[in-house]
Coordinates of C-alpha atoms in Angstrom, one line a residue:
M1050 CA 16.9 -25.8 27.0
T1051 CA 13.9 -28.1 27.2
G1052 CA 13.1 -30.6 24.4
T1053 CA 10.1 -28.5 23.4
T1054 CA 12.2 -25.3 23.3
A1055 CA 15.0 -27.0 21.3
R1056 CA 12.5 -28.4 18.8
R1057 CA 10.8 -25.0 18.3
T1058 CA 14.2 -23.4 18.0
V1059 CA 15.6 -25.7 15.3
V1060 CA 12.3 -25.6 13.4
S1061 CA 12.2 -21.8 13.6
I1062 CA 15.8 -21.6 12.3
A1063 CA 14.8 -23.9 9.4
V1064 CA 11.9 -21.8 8.4
S1065 CA 13.9 -18.5 8.9
A1066 CA 16.6 -19.7 6.5
A1067 CA 14.0 -20.9 4.0
L1068 CA 12.1 -17.7 4.2
A1069 CA 15.3 -15.6 3.7
C1070 CA 16.2 -17.6 0.7
S1071 CA 12.7 -17.6 -0.8
T1072 CA 12.5 -13.8 -0.3
A1073 CA 15.9 -13.3 -1.9
C1074 CA 14.6 -15.3 -4.8
T1075 CA 11.2 -16.9 -5.2
G1076 CA 10.4 -20.6 -5.0
P1077 CA 7.3 -22.6 -5.6
G1078 CA 6.7 -22.9 -1.9
G1079 CA 4.9 -25.5 0.1
S1080 CA 1.2 -25.3 0.7
D1081 CA -1.4 -26.4 3.1
D1082 CA -5.0 -27.4 2.3
S1083 CA -6.0 -23.7 1.8
G1084 CA -3.2 -23.0 -0.7
G1085 CA -0.9 -21.3 1.7
T1086 CA 2.6 -22.0 3.0
T1087 CA 3.2 -22.7 6.7
G1088 CA 5.3 -20.6 9.0
P1089 CA 7.5 -21.3 12.0
T1090 CA 4.7 -22.4 14.3
G1091 CA 2.3 -23.7 11.7
S1092 CA 0.8 -20.3 10.8
T1093 CA -0.3 -20.0 7.2
A1094 CA 1.6 -17.7 4.8
P1095 CA 0.1 -17.4 1.3
S1096 CA 2.1 -19.1 -1.4
A1097 CA 2.2 -16.9 -4.6
S1098 CA 2.6 -20.1 -6.6
A1099 CA -0.3 -21.9 -5.1
S1100 CA -2.3 -22.8 -8.2
A1101 CA -5.9 -21.7 -8.7
A1102 CA -8.4 -24.3 -9.7
P1103 CA -8.2 -25.1 -13.4
S1104 CA -11.5 -23.4 -14.1
S1105 CA -10.5 -20.2 -12.3
R1106 CA -7.0 -19.8 -13.8
P1107 CA -6.6 -16.7 -15.8
P1108 CA -5.7 -17.1 -19.5
A1109 CA -2.0 -17.1 -20.3
L1110 CA -0.6 -13.6 -20.8
T1111 CA 0.0 -12.8 -24.5
G1112 CA 1.2 -9.8 -26.5
A1113 CA 3.8 -7.2 -25.8
S1114 CA 3.6 -7.5 -22.0
A1115 CA 4.2 -11.3 -22.2
D1116 CA 7.1 -10.8 -24.6
A1117 CA 8.7 -8.2 -22.2
L1118 CA 8.3 -10.4 -19.1
R1119 CA 9.6 -13.5 -20.9
A1120 CA 12.7 -11.6 -21.9
V1121 CA 13.3 -10.7 -18.2
E1122 CA 12.7 -14.3 -17.2
R1123 CA 15.3 -15.5 -19.7
A1124 CA 17.9 -12.8 -18.9
T1125 CA 17.7 -13.2 -15.2
G1126 CA 17.8 -17.0 -15.4
R1127 CA 20.9 -16.9 -17.7
A1128 CA 22.7 -14.5 -15.3
G1129 CA 23.2 -17.4 -12.9
S1130 CA 24.0 -15.5 -9.8
A1131 CA 23.6 -12.1 -8.0
R1132 CA 24.2 -10.2 -4.8
V1133 CA 21.0 -10.0 -2.8
E1134 CA 19.6 -7.8 0.0
S1135 CA 16.2 -8.7 1.4
T1136 CA 13.7 -8.1 4.2
T1137 CA 10.9 -10.3 5.4
V1138 CA 8.1 -9.4 7.8
M1139 CA 5.6 -12.2 8.7
G1140 CA 2.9 -10.8 11.0
R1141 CA 3.9 -10.8 14.7
E1142 CA 6.0 -14.0 14.4
L1143 CA 9.0 -12.9 12.4
S1144 CA 10.9 -10.1 10.7
L1145 CA 14.4 -10.6 9.3
E1146 CA 17.0 -9.1 7.0
A1147 CA 19.3 -11.1 4.8
A1148 CA 22.3 -10.1 2.6
G1149 CA 24.8 -12.1 0.6
A1150 CA 25.2 -13.8 -2.8
L1151 CA 23.3 -16.7 -4.4
G1152 CA 23.8 -18.7 -7.5
W1153 CA 21.3 -20.9 -9.4
D1154 CA 23.2 -22.3 -12.4
D1155 CA 23.4 -25.9 -11.0
G1156 CA 21.2 -26.0 -8.0
L1157 CA 21.0 -23.4 -5.3
T1158 CA 24.4 -22.3 -3.8
G1159 CA 25.5 -19.3 -1.8
T1160 CA 25.7 -17.7 1.5
L1161 CA 23.4 -15.3 3.3
T1162 CA 23.8 -13.5 6.6
I1163 CA 20.4 -13.5 8.3
T1164 CA 19.6 -10.9 11.0
Y1165 CA 16.5 -11.3 13.2
T1166 CA 15.0 -7.8 13.6
G1167 CA 11.7 -8.5 15.4
G1168 CA 8.8 -10.9 16.2
T1169 CA 8.5 -13.8 18.6
T1170 CA 11.2 -15.8 16.7
A1171 CA 13.7 -13.0 17.2
E1172 CA 12.9 -13.0 20.9
T1173 CA 13.5 -16.7 21.2
M1174 CA 16.8 -16.4 19.3
R1175 CA 17.9 -13.4 21.5
R1176 CA 17.4 -15.6 24.6
L1177 CA 19.8 -18.1 23.1
G1178 CA 22.4 -15.4 22.5
T1179 CA 21.9 -15.2 18.8
T1180 CA 20.6 -12.2 16.8
A1181 CA 22.1 -13.2 13.5
M1182 CA 23.4 -16.3 11.7
E1183 CA 25.2 -17.4 8.6
A1184 CA 23.3 -19.7 6.2
R1185 CA 25.1 -21.6 3.6
Y1186 CA 23.0 -23.1 0.8
L1187 CA 24.0 -26.1 -1.2
P1188 CA 22.1 -28.2 -3.8
D1189 CA 21.1 -30.9 -1.3
A1190 CA 21.0 -29.0 2.1
Y1191 CA 21.7 -25.8 3.9
Y1192 CA 23.7 -25.1 7.0
A1193 CA 22.9 -22.5 9.7
R1194 CA 25.6 -21.3 12.1
M1195 CA 24.6 -20.6 15.6
G1196 CA 26.3 -18.7 18.4
D1197 CA 28.4 -20.2 21.2
E1198 CA 25.6 -20.2 23.7
F1199 CA 23.4 -22.3 21.5
A1200 CA 26.3 -24.6 20.6
E1201 CA 26.9 -25.3 24.3
R1202 CA 23.4 -26.7 24.5
V1203 CA 23.8 -29.1 21.6
G1204 CA 27.1 -30.7 22.3
G1205 CA 29.4 -27.9 21.3
R1206 CA 28.6 -27.9 17.6
H1207 CA 27.9 -24.5 16.0
W1208 CA 26.4 -25.6 12.7
I1209 CA 23.0 -27.2 12.0
K1210 CA 22.6 -29.2 8.8
Y1211 CA 19.2 -29.2 7.2
V1212 CA 18.8 -31.8 4.4
Y1213 CA 16.0 -30.6 2.2
E1214 CA 14.2 -34.0 2.2
D1215 CA 14.3 -34.1 6.0
L1216 CA 12.5 -30.8 6.2
E1217 CA 9.5 -32.4 4.5
D1218 CA 8.9 -34.4 7.7
L1219 CA 8.4 -31.3 10.0
G1220 CA 5.3 -31.8 12.1
G1221 CA 2.0 -30.1 11.3
G1222 CA 2.9 -29.9 7.6
A1223 CA 5.3 -27.0 8.2
G1224 CA 7.9 -28.6 5.9
A1225 CA 5.6 -29.6 3.0
G1226 CA 7.3 -28.6 -0.2
F1227 CA 10.5 -27.4 1.3
A1228 CA 12.7 -29.6 -0.8
D1229 CA 11.2 -28.4 -4.1
Q1230 CA 11.2 -24.8 -2.9
M1231 CA 14.9 -24.8 -2.0
R1232 CA 15.9 -26.5 -5.3
N1233 CA 13.8 -24.3 -7.5
T1234 CA 14.4 -20.9 -5.8
T1235 CA 15.6 -18.4 -8.4
P1236 CA 14.9 -14.7 -8.9
N1237 CA 13.2 -15.3 -12.3
Q1238 CA 10.5 -17.3 -10.5
A1239 CA 8.9 -13.9 -9.6
V1240 CA 8.6 -13.2 -13.3
K1241 CA 7.0 -16.6 -14.0
L1242 CA 4.4 -15.7 -11.3
L1243 CA 3.6 -12.5 -13.1
L1244 CA 3.2 -14.3 -16.4
S1245 CA 0.4 -16.3 -14.7
A1246 CA -1.4 -13.2 -13.3
G1247 CA -4.6 -12.2 -14.9
D1248 CA -4.2 -8.5 -14.1
V1249 CA -0.5 -7.9 -14.9
R1250 CA 0.3 -4.3 -15.9
R1251 CA 3.2 -2.1 -16.7
V1252 CA 3.2 0.6 -14.0
G1253 CA 5.8 2.7 -15.7
A1254 CA 9.4 4.0 -15.5
E1255 CA 10.9 4.5 -12.0
T1256 CA 14.3 5.0 -10.5
T1257 CA 15.3 2.2 -8.1
R1258 CA 18.5 2.6 -6.2
G1259 CA 19.8 5.0 -8.8
R1260 CA 19.0 2.7 -11.7
R1261 CA 16.4 3.4 -14.3
T1262 CA 13.8 0.6 -14.2
T1263 CA 10.4 -0.5 -15.4
H1264 CA 7.9 -1.4 -12.8
W1265 CA 5.5 -4.3 -13.4
S1266 CA 2.7 -5.4 -11.0
G1267 CA 0.1 -8.2 -10.8
T1268 CA -2.0 -10.4 -8.5
V1269 CA -1.3 -14.1 -8.3
G1270 CA -2.3 -17.1 -6.2
G1271 CA -5.2 -19.5 -5.6
A1272 CA -7.1 -19.6 -2.4
T1273 CA -5.1 -16.7 -1.1
E1274 CA -4.2 -13.7 -3.2
Q1275 CA -0.7 -12.2 -3.3
T1276 CA 0.5 -9.2 -5.1
V1277 CA 3.9 -9.3 -6.9
D1278 CA 5.8 -6.2 -8.1
I1279 CA 9.0 -6.3 -10.0
W1280 CA 11.4 -3.6 -11.2
V1281 CA 13.7 -4.5 -14.2
D1282 CA 16.5 -2.6 -15.8
D1283 CA 17.4 -1.9 -19.5
R1284 CA 19.3 -5.3 -19.6
N1285 CA 16.1 -7.1 -18.6
L1286 CA 17.5 -8.0 -15.2
L1287 CA 15.5 -8.0 -12.0
V1288 CA 16.5 -5.0 -9.8
K1289 CA 13.8 -5.3 -7.1
K1290 CA 11.0 -7.6 -6.1
V1291 CA 8.1 -7.1 -3.6
E1292 CA 5.5 -9.7 -2.6
R1293 CA 2.6 -9.0 -0.3
G1294 CA 0.0 -11.2 1.2
R1295 CA -1.5 -12.2 4.5
T1296 CA -0.9 -14.9 7.1
K1297 CA -2.9 -16.1 10.2
T1298 CA -0.6 -13.8 12.2
G1299 CA -0.8 -10.8 10.0
E1300 CA 0.6 -9.3 6.8
L1301 CA 3.4 -11.0 4.9
T1302 CA 5.8 -8.6 3.1
Q1303 CA 8.9 -9.8 1.2
T1304 CA 11.3 -7.4 -0.5
A1305 CA 14.5 -8.1 -2.3
Y1306 CA 17.1 -6.1 -4.2
Y1307 CA 19.5 -7.6 -6.8
S1308 CA 22.9 -6.4 -8.1
D1309 CA 26.2 -7.6 -9.5
Y1310 CA 24.7 -10.3 -11.7
G1311 CA 27.2 -13.0 -12.5
V1312 CA 29.2 -12.6 -9.3
P1313 CA 31.2 -15.7 -8.4
V1314 CA 29.4 -17.7 -5.7
S1315 CA 30.6 -20.5 -3.5
A1316 CA 29.5 -22.2 -0.3
A1317 CA 31.7 -24.7 1.6
R1318 CA 30.3 -27.4 3.8
P1319 CA 31.2 -26.7 7.4
P1320 CA 33.5 -29.2 9.3
A1321 CA 31.6 -32.4 10.1
A1322 CA 32.9 -32.3 13.7
D1323 CA 31.3 -28.9 14.2
T1324 CA 28.0 -29.8 12.6
A1325 CA 24.8 -31.2 14.1
D1326 CA 22.2 -32.9 11.9
F1327 CA 18.7 -31.3 12.2
K1328 CA 16.9 -34.7 12.3
E1329 CA 19.3 -36.0 14.9
L1330 CA 18.8 -32.9 17.1
L1331 CA 15.0 -33.4 17.0
A1332 CA 15.4 -37.1 17.9
S1333 CA 17.8 -36.3 20.8
Q1334 CA 15.3 -33.7 22.2
G1335 CA 12.4 -36.2 22.3
S1336 CA 10.6 -35.2 19.1

C-alpha cells in the first residue's frame, strides 16, 4: 500500500465513522467557506447547522409548534441513549449503513457496526479486504477496527485510534469542526435544527415502523439548504430522522431510526498493543 493510498484510506475511515455517527445522531458539523462540510476527499457536503448570515436568519419559532418541538428536544436529550440504525448516501463517493447503540449523557459513547454498501470509498475498502468495520466512540476519541489484510500493512494492528483534536488537522480542511461535531452529536440536535427553520410545519400523523408518530419538516442551513424531517412518538421521543442536501459529488441523504431509549451503553478502549494512532500512521506514510 503506497503512502498516498494509506493516507486516503485512513482519512476515508475517519470520515466514514464520523458520518455514521452524525447520521445516527446530528452534530454541528464542520464547514468550509461556503457553509458546507467536507467529505472524504474534500468534497463539500452541506451542514444543516451552518448558520445563515444574521440578517437572513429566520425569526425564532414560537407558538404551539415551538412548544411541541422543545418538548421533543428535552425528552430525547434526557433519554441519554438509544439503539440506532442508519444509512448515509453521499453522491458517488460513499454509501454506508450503521447499526448499534449510542449514549450521550456524559460525552459520546457507544459502538456502531459500519457496512460500506457503495461508492468509491467502498471500492477502496473492498480492495483492502474490508467491507465492514466496528467503530467505538468515546468522549475523547473513536476507534475503527479493520480487517486482517489492512492490519498486515500497518504493523499487524487492527484498530486505528482517532483523537478528535487530531482530526482537526486533516489536509484541505476536511477535519474542520470534527472535534466539536463528535462531542456534541446527539439525536435531539435534529430538533434544534428544526427550531431554527423558518418554514417548519407539522406534516401530520403517520405510522413509522409500527409506531404512531407525528411528522415534522423544515428547511435549514445557510449558504446551502438542507431539509430536515423528524418523526416523534407519543412520548416525545425521536423515532426517525431524515436529512437531505447536496454535495459536489451528488445528493446527500441521511436517515436514522431510534428505539430502546435508555438502553445501557458501553465502549471499551481496544488493547494498546493492537492499536495504531491515526496521526502516527499518516506520519509513517509520508504525510
